[in-house]
Coordinates of C-alpha atoms in Angstrom, one line a residue:
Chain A
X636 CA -110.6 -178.4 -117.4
X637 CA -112.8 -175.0 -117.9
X638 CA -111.0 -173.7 -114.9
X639 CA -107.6 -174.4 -116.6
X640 CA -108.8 -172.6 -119.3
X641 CA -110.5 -169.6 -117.3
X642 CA -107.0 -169.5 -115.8
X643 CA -104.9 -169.7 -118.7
X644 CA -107.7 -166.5 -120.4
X645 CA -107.0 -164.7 -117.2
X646 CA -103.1 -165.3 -117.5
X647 CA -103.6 -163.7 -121.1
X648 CA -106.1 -161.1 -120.1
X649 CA -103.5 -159.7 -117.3
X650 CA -100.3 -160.1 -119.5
X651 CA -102.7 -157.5 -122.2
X652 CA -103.1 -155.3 -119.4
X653 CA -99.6 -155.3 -118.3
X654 CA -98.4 -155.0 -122.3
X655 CA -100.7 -152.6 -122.7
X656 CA -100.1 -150.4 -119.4
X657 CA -96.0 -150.5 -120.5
X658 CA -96.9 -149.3 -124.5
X659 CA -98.9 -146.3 -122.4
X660 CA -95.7 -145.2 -120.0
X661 CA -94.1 -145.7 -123.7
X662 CA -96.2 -143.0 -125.2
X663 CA -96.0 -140.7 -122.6
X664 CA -92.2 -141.0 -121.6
X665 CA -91.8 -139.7 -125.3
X666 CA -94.6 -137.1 -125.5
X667 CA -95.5 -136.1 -122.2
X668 CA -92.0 -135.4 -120.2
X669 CA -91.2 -132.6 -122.7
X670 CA -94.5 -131.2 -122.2
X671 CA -95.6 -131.9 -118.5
X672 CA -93.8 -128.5 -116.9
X673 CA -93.5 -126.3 -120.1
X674 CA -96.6 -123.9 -120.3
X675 CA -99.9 -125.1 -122.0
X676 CA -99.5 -123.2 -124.3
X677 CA -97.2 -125.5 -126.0
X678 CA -98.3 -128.6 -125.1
X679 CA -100.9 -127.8 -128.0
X680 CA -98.2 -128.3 -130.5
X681 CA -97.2 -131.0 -128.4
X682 CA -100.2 -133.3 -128.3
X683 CA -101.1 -132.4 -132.3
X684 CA -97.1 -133.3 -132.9
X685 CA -98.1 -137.0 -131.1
X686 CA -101.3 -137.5 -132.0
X687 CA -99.7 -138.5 -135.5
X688 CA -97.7 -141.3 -133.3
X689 CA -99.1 -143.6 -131.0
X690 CA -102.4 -142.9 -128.5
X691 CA -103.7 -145.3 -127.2
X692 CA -105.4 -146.9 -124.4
X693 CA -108.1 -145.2 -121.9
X694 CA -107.9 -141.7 -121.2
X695 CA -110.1 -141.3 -117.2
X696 CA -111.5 -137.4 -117.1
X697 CA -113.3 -136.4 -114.1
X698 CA -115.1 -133.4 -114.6
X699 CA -118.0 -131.4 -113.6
X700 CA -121.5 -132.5 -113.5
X701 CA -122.4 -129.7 -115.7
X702 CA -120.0 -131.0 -118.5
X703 CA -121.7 -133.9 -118.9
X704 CA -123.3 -133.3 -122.1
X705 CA -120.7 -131.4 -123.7
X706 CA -117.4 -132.9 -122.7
X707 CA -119.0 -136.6 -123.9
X708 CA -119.3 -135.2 -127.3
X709 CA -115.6 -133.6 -127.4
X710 CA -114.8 -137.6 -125.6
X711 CA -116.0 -139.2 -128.9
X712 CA -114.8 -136.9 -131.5
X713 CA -111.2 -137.7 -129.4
X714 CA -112.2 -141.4 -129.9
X715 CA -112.8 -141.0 -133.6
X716 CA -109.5 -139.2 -134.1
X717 CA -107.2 -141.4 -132.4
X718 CA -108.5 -145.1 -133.1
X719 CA -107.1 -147.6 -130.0
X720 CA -107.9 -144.9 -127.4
X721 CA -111.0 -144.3 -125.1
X722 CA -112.2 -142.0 -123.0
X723 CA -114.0 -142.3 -119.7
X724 CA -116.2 -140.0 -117.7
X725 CA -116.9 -139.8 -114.2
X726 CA -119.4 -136.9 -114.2
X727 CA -120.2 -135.1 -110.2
X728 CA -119.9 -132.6 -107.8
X729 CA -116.9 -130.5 -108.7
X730 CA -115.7 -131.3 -104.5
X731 CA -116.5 -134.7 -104.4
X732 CA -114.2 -135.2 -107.4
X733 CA -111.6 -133.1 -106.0
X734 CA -111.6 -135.0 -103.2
X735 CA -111.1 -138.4 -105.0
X736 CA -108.5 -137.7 -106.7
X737 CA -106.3 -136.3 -103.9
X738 CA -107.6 -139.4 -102.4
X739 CA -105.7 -141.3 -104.9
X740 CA -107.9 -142.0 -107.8
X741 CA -106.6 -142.8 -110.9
X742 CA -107.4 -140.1 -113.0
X743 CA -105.7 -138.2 -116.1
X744 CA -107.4 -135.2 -116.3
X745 CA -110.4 -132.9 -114.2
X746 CA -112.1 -130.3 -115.1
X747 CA -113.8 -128.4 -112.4
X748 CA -116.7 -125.7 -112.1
X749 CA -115.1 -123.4 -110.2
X750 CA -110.8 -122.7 -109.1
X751 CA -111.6 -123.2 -105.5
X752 CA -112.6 -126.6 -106.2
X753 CA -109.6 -126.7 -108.3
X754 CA -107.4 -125.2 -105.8
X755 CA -107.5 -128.1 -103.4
X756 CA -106.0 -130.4 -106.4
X757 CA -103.7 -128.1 -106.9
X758 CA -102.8 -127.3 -102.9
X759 CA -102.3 -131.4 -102.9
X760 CA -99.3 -131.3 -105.1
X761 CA -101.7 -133.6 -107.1
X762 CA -102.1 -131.6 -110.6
X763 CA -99.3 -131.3 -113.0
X764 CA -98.4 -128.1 -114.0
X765 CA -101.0 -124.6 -113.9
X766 CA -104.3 -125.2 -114.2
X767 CA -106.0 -123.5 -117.2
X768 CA -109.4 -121.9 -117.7
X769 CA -111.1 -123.4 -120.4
X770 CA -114.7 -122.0 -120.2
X771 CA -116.8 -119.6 -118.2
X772 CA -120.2 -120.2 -117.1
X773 CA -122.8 -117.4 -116.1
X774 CA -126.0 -118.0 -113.8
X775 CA -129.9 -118.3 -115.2
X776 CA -133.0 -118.3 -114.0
X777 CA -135.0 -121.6 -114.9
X778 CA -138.8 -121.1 -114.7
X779 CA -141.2 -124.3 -115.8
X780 CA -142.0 -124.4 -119.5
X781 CA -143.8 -120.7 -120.7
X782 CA -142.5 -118.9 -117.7
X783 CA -146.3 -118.7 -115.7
X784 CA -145.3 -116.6 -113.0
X785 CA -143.6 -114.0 -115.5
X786 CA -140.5 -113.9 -113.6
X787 CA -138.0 -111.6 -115.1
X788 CA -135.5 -110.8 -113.1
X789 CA -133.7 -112.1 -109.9
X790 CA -135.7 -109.5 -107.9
X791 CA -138.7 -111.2 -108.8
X792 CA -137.7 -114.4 -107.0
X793 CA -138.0 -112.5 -103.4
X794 CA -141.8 -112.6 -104.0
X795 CA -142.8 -115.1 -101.1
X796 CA -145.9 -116.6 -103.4
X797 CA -142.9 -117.9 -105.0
X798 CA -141.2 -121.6 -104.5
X799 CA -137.7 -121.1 -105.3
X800 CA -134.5 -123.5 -104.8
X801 CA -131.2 -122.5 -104.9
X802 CA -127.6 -124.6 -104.4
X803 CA -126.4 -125.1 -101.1
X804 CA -123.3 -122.1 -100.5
X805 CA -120.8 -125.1 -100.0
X806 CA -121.2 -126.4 -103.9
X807 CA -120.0 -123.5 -106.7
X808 CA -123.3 -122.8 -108.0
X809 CA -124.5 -122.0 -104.2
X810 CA -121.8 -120.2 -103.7
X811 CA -122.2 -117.9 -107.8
X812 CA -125.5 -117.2 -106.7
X813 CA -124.4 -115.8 -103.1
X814 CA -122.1 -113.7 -105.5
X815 CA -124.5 -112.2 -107.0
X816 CA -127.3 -112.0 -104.5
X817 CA -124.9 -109.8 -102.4
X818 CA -123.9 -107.6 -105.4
X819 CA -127.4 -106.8 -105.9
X820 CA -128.0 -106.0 -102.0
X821 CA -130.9 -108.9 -102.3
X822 CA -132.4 -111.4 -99.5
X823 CA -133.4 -114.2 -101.4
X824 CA -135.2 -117.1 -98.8
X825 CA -135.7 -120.2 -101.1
X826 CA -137.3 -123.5 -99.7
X827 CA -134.6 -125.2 -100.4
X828 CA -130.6 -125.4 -100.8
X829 CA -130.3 -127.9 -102.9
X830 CA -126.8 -130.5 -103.1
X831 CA -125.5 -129.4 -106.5
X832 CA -126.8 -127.7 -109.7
X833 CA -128.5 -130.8 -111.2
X834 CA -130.5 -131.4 -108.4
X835 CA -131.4 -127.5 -107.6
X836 CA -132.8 -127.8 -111.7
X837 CA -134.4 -131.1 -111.0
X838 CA -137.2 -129.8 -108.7
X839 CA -138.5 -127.4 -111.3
X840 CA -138.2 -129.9 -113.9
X841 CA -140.3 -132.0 -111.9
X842 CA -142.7 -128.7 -111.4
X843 CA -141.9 -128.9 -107.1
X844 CA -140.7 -125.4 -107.5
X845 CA -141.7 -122.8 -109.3
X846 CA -138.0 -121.2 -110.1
X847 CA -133.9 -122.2 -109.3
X848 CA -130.9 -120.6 -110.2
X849 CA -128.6 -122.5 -112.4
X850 CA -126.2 -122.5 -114.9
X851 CA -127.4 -121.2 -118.3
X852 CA -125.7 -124.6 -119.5
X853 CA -128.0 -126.8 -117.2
X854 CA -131.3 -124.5 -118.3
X855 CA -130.0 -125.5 -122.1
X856 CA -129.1 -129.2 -121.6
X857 CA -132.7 -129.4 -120.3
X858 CA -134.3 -128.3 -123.2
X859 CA -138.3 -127.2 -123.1
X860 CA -138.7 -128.4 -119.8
X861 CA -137.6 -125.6 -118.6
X862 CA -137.4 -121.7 -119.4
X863 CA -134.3 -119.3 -119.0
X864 CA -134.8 -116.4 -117.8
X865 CA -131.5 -114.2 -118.1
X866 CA -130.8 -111.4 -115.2
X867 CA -127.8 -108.6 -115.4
X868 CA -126.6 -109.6 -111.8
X869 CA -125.5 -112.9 -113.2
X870 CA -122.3 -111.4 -114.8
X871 CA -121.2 -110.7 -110.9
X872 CA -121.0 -114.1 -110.7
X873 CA -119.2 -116.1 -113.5
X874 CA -117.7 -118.9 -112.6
X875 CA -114.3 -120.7 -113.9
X876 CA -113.9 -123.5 -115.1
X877 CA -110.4 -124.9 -114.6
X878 CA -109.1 -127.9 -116.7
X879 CA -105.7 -129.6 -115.5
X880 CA -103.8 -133.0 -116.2
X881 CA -102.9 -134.9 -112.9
X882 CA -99.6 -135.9 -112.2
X883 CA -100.0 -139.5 -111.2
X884 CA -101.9 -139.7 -114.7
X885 CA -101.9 -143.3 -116.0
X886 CA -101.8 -142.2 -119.5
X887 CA -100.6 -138.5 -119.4
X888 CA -99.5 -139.0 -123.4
X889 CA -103.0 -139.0 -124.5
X890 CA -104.1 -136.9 -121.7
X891 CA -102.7 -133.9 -122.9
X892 CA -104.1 -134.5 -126.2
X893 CA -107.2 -134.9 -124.7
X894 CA -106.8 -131.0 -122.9
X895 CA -105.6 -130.2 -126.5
X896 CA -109.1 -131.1 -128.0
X897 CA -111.1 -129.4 -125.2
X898 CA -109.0 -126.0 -125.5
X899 CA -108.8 -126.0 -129.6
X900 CA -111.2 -124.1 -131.5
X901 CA -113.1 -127.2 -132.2
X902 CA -113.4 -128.2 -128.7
X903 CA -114.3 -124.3 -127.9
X904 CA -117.5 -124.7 -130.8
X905 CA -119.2 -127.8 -128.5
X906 CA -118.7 -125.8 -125.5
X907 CA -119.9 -122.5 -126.3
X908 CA -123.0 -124.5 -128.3
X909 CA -123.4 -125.8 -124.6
X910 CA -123.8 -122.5 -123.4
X911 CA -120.2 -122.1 -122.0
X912 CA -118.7 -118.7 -122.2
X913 CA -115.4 -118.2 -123.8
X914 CA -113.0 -118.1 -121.2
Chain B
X835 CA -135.9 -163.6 -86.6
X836 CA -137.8 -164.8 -83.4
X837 CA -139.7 -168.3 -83.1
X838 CA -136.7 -170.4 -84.0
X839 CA -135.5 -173.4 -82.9
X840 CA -133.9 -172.5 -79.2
X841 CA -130.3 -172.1 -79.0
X842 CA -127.8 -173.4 -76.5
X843 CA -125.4 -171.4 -75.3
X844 CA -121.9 -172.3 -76.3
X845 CA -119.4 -172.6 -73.5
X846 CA -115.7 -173.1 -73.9
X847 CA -112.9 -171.5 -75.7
X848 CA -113.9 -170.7 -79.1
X849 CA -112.1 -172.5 -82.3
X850 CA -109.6 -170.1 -84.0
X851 CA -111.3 -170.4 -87.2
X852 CA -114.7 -169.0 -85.4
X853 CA -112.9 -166.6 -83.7
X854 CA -110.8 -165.0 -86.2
X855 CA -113.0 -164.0 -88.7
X856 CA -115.1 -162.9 -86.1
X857 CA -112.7 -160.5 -84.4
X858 CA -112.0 -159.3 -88.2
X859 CA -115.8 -158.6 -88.4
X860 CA -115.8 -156.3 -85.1
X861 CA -112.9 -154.3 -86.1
X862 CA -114.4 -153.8 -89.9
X863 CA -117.6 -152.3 -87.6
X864 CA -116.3 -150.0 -85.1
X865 CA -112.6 -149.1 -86.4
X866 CA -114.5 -146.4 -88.5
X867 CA -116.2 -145.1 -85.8
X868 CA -113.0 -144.9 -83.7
X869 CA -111.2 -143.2 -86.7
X870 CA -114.1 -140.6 -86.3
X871 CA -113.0 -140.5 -82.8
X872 CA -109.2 -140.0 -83.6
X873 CA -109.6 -137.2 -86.7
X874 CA -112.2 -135.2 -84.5
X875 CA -111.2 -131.5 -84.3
X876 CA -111.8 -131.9 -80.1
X877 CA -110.1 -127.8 -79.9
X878 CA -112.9 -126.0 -81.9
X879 CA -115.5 -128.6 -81.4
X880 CA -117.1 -126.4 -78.7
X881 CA -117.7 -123.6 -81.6
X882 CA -118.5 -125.7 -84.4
X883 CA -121.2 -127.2 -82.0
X884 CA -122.6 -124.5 -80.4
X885 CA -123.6 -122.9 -83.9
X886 CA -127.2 -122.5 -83.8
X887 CA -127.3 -124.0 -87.6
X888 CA -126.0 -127.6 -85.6
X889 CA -128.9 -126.9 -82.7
X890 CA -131.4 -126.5 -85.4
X891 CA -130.7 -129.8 -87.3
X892 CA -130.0 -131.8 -84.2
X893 CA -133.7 -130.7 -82.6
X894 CA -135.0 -130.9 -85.9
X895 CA -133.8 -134.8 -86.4
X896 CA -135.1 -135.5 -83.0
X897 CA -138.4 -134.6 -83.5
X898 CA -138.8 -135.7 -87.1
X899 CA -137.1 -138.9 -85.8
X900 CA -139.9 -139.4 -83.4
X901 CA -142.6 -138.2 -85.5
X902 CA -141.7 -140.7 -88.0
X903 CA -142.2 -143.3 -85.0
X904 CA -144.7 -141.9 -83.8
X905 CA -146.8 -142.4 -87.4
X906 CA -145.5 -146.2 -88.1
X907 CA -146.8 -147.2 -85.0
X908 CA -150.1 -146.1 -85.5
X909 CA -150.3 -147.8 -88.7
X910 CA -147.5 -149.7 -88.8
X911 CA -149.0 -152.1 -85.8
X912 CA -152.6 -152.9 -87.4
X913 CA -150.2 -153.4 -90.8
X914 CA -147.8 -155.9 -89.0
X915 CA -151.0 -157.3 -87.1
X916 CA -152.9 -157.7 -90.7
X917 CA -149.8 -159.7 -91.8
X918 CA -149.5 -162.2 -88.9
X919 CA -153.2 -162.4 -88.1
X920 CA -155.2 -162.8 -91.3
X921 CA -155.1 -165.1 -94.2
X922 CA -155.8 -163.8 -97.6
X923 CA -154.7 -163.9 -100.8
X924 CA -151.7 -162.4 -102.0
X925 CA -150.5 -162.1 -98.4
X926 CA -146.7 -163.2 -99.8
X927 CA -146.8 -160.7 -102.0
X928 CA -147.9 -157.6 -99.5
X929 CA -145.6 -159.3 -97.3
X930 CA -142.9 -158.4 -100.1
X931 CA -144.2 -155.0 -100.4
X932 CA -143.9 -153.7 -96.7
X933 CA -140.3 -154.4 -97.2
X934 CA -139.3 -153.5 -99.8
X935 CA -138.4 -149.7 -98.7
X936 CA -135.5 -151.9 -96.9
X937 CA -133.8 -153.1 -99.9
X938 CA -134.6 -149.7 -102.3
X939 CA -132.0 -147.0 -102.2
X940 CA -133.3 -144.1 -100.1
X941 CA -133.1 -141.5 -103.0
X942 CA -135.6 -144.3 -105.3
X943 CA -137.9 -143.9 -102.1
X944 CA -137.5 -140.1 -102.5
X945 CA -138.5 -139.9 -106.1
X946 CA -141.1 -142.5 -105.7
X947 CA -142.4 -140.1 -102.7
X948 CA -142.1 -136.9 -105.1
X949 CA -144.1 -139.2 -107.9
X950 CA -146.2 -139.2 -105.4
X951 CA -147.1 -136.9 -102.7
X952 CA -145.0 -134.2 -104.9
X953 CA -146.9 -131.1 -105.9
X954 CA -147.2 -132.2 -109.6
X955 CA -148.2 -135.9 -107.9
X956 CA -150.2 -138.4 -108.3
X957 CA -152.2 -137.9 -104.9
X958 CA -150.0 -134.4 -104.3
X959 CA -151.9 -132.7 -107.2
X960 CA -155.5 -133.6 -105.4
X961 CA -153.9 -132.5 -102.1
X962 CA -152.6 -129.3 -103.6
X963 CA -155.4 -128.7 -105.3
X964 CA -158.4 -129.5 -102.8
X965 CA -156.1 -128.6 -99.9
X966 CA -153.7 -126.5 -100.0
X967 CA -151.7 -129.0 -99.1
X968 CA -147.6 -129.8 -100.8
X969 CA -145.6 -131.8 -98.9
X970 CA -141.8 -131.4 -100.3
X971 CA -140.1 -128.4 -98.9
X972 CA -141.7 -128.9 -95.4
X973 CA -141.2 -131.1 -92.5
X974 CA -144.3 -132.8 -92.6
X975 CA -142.2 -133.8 -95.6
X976 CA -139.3 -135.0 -93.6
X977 CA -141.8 -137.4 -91.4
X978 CA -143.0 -138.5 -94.2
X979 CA -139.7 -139.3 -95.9
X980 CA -138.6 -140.8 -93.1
X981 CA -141.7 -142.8 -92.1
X982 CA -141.7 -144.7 -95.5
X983 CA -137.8 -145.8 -94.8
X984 CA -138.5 -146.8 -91.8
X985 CA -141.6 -148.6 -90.8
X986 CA -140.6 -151.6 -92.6
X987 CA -138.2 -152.0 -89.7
X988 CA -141.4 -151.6 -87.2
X989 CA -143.9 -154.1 -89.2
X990 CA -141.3 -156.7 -89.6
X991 CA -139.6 -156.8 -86.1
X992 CA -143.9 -156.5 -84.6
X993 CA -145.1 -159.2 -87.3
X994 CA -142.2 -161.3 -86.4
X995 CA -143.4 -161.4 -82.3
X996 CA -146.8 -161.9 -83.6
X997 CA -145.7 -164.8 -84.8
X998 CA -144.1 -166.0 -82.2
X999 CA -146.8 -165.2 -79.6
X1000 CA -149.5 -168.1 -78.8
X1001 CA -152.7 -166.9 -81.1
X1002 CA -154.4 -168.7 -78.1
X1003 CA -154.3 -166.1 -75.6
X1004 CA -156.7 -164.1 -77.9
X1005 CA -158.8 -167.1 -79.0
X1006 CA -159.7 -167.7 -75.3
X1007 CA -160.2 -163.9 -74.6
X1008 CA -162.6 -163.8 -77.5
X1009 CA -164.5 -166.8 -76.5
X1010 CA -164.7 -165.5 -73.3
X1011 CA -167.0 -162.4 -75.0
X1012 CA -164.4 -159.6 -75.9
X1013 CA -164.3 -158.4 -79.3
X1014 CA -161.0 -158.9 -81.7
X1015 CA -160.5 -155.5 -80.8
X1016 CA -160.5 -155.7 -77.3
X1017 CA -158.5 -158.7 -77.8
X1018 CA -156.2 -156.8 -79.5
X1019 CA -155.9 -154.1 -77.1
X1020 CA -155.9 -155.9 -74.2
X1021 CA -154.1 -159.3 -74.9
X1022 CA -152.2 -159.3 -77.7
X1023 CA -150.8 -155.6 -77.4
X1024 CA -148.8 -155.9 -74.0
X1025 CA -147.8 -159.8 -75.1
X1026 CA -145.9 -157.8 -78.0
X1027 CA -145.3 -155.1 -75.8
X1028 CA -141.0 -155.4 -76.2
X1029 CA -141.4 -156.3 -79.9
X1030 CA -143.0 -153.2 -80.7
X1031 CA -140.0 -151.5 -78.5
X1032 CA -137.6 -153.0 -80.3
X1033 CA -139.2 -152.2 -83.4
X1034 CA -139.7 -148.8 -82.7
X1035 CA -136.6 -148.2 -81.6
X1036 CA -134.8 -149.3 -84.8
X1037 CA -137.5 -147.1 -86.9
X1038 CA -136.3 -144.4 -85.0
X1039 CA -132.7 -145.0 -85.3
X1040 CA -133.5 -145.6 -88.7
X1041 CA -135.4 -142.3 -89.5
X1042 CA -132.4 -140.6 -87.2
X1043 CA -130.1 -141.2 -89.7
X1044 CA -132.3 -140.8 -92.8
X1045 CA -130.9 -139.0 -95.8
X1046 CA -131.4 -139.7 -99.6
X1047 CA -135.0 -139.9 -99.2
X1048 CA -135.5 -136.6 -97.1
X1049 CA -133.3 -134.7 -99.4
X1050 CA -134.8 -135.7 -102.8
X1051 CA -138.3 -135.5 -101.3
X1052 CA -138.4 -132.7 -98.5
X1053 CA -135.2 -131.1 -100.0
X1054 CA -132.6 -129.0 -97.6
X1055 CA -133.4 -125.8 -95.6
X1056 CA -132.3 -125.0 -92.3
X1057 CA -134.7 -125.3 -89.7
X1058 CA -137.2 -126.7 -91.4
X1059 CA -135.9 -129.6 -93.6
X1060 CA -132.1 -130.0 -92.6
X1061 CA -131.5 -133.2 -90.4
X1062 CA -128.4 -134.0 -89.4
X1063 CA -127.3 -136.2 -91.9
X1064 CA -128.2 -133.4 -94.6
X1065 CA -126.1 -130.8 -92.7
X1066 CA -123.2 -134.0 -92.1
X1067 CA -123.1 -134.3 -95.7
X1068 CA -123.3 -130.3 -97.1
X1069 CA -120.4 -129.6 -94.2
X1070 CA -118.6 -132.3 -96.1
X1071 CA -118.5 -130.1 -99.1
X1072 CA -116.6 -126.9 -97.8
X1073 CA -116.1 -127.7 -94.1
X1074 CA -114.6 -131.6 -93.4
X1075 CA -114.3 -131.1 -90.1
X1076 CA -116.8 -129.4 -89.2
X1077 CA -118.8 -132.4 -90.8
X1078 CA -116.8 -135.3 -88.7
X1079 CA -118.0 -132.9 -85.5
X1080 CA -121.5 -133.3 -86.4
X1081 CA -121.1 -137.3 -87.0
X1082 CA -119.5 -137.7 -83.4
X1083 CA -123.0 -136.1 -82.4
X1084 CA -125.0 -138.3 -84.2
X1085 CA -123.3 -141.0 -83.1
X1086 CA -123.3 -140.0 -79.4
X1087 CA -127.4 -139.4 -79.8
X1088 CA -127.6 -142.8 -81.5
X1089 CA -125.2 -145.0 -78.8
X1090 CA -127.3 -143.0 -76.1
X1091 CA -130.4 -144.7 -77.6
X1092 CA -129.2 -147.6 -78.4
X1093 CA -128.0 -148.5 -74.6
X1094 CA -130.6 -146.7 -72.8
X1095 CA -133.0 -149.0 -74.2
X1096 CA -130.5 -152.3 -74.1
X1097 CA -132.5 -154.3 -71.7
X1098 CA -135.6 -154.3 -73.6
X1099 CA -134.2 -154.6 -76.9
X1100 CA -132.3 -158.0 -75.7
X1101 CA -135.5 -159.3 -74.0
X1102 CA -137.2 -158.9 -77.5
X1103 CA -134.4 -160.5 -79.9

């Protein structure tokens, strides 16, 4: 008896899904054909031009960990514009995401920290159309709260009293802060390379090191716990940030209104009050 | 895991139903590791493993590995001994304790460790303070790290051959006039003799391939915090196969161990 019924729910469920999945290749056979190849340039006329039709259903965006905060807000206001449609996140590692998706996850749209990441989406065959840059992002120094060892530049971090942590080279913040290292002829030793940008701000948010070398985005999304410490050497070393829809996007219609949003001036104001540079 | 009813060996040809699943279950296990083999870059592994970065992290595992060993038998033994030996309240509950770094994610026993023993610590800031003494960043860290993953493995293989041993042996060498102690050392100690190997051996395997925990606590710097699986995993990032060469070396050092020490190992299981 319940387990007729459980069947007869999950008959319905999947039939949704199905109706659901077919109203999507709908939407984007009529929007997103005409604007998947043609520049993206116009596909902001094109999204605004179907965004008074029909969006719906879930939009997936992987992008940068260092989005996080920013890209969630812009994923709500999308929500709130287009009732029926939803956004999902999968926040991480700019390569690790790059390499799920030419893996064969089902994404829409990813956003990476850096066009090398990007580039091995793109050297796939798995991105859909040129990639855009969408923000810039420059290094800081974070320092625990009131700055006690009055660091105030990146020369200051070579002072061996000093515990510093840095990204590993192989993640883009490692490899920004190489960049600028070498521009300004510096040896920095830290006592750690740390995995990715969250984890290198982590240690001096938990007061295990005394200084890191992040994005001025991460020193801002952490608030007082930490304090930036801007350095000149830093604009040797801005990083990218590439934005692209996918081509094996399940819902490529909404997608593209999605890149719309992010690239808009409205998009651009939750960004740069991130901390993002314009690109 | 020992002490169980004895089992008869089963002869015969094995029913379908046994032995499908259970040819399913050995390919699930080592097809990975023979994909490892197949996608290994054999023409430049001779570079990518001569680098003195891989030397560095493989030495560096090895004597962390053991290190890590080296400290869970010291207290790991009297722990697991504590456990089978002694009544007292709450036993169940330390019991639960000791293992429970088997069941947490590595990178929870990491934070916990940093909570900790981390400079701004619990104990960390006495140690700092009074000492000198901070733990992350160094590899006294790394032991550390790996000790607390791995002795679990070590107190509950050693408890578990405590139990199984005759308590008598030591009852008659104490009535006889030796302290526990000498009990201890004397009797008990080589009875258990190939449980503690076994249980050492699988702490060091275990510590071996130790990673969240070392690299939220101890973080990652060559030579003196990057273990293998630390340098497997950043490779990953920029270098894949640079990263599948270091597995296949990991792998090799951990087979080596593992069938080197076969004979006692079965003698103790």
């Amino acid at each position: 008896m319940t387990r007729s019924v459980r069947r007869t729910r999950r008959t319905l469920q999947v039939a949704g899904a199905g109706a659901a999945a077919l109203l999507a290749l709908s939407a984007c056979s009529s929007s997103g054909n005409s604007s998947g190849d043609s520049s993206s340039a116009k596909s902001d006329s094109t999204s605004s031009a179907s965004a008074s039709g029909k969006l719906s259903g879930t939009v997936t965006v992987f992008a940068a960990a260092s989005l996080k905060e920013s890209f969630t807000t812009l994923g709500k206001e999308f929500e709130k514009a287009h009732p029926g449609t939803k956004v999902t996140f999968s926040f991480g590692g700019s390569d690790a995401l790059a390499a799920s998706i030419t893996g064969g996850a089902p994404a829409d749209v990813f956003a990476s920290a850096s066009p090398q990441t990007m580039k091995i989406v793109t050297d796939a065959g798995a991105a859909s159309g040129a990639p855009a840059t969408f923000v810039r992002n420059q290094l800081e120094i974070a320092t625990l709260p009131g700055n006690p060892d009055k660091v105030a530049s990146l020369k200051d971090l070579t002072n061996s009293d000093l515990k510093v942590v840095l990204c590993d080279k192989a993640v883009p913040c490692g490899a920004a802060v190489q960049k600028a290292l070498d521009a300004s002829k510096l040896k920095l030793t830290p006592v750690s390379y740390e995995e990715d940008v969250k984890a290198a701000l982590n240690k001096v948010v938990l007061k295990e090191a005394d200084a890191a070398v992040v994005y001025k985005t991460d020193v801002k999304a952490a608030g007082d716990r930490v304090e930036g410490v801007d350095f000149p050497e830093s604009a040797d070393a801005v990083n990218d940030y590439p934005i692209t829809l996918l081509k094996d996007a399940p819902n490529a219609g909404a997608a593209q209104a999605f890149i719309a949003l992010v690239r808009s001036a409205e998009g651009q104001k939750v960004l740069n009050a991130a901390g993002f540079l314009k690109p | 895991m020992t002490g169980g009813p004895r089992r008869r060996r089963i002869r015969g040809s094995a029913p379908l139903p046994l032995l499908l699943p259970a040819l399913i279950g050995l390919a699930f296990l080592v097809l990975p590791l023979v994909a490892l083999l197949i996608r290994a870059p054999w023409r430049s592994m001779p570079d990518l493993l001569t680098s003195t970065e891989v030397w560095q992290a493989l030495q560096l595992s090895l004597v962390c590995a053991t290190a890590a060993t080296a400290v869970s038998l010291v207290i790991g033994v009297p722990l697991a001994w504590l456990l089978a030996r002694v009544e007292f309240p709450g036993r169940g509950i330390v019991r639960a304790l000791v293992t429970l770094p088997l069941v947490l994610p590595p990178v929870v026993g990491g934070v916990a460790l940093l909570m900790a023993l981390g400079r701004n610590g619990v104990i960390g800031k006495w140690l700092d303070a009074w000492f000198g003494i901070t733990l992350p960043f160094t590899t006294a860290g790394v032991v550390v790290a790996e000790a607390f993953v791995a002795m679990p493995f070590l107190v509950i293989s050693v408890e578990g051959t405590l139990r199984a041993a005759d308590p008598r042996y030591e009852e008659a060498a104490t009535t006889l006039g030796a302290s526990r102690f000498t009990a201890f050392r004397r009797v008990t100690l080589p009875l258990i003799a190939p449980g503690i190997a076994a249980g050492a051996v699988l702490a060091w395997a275990r510590a071996l391939g130790e990673f969240g925990a070392t690299i939220t606590f101890a973080g990652n710097f060559p030579g003196r915090t990057q273990t293998m699986p630390l340098a497997v995993y950043l490779a990953l990032q920029s270098d894949p196969e640079a990263a599948i060469a270091l597995s296949l070396v990991l792998l090799a050092v951990s087979i080596a161990v593992l069938a080197g020490l076969r004979d006692r190992w079965m003698t103790a299981s």
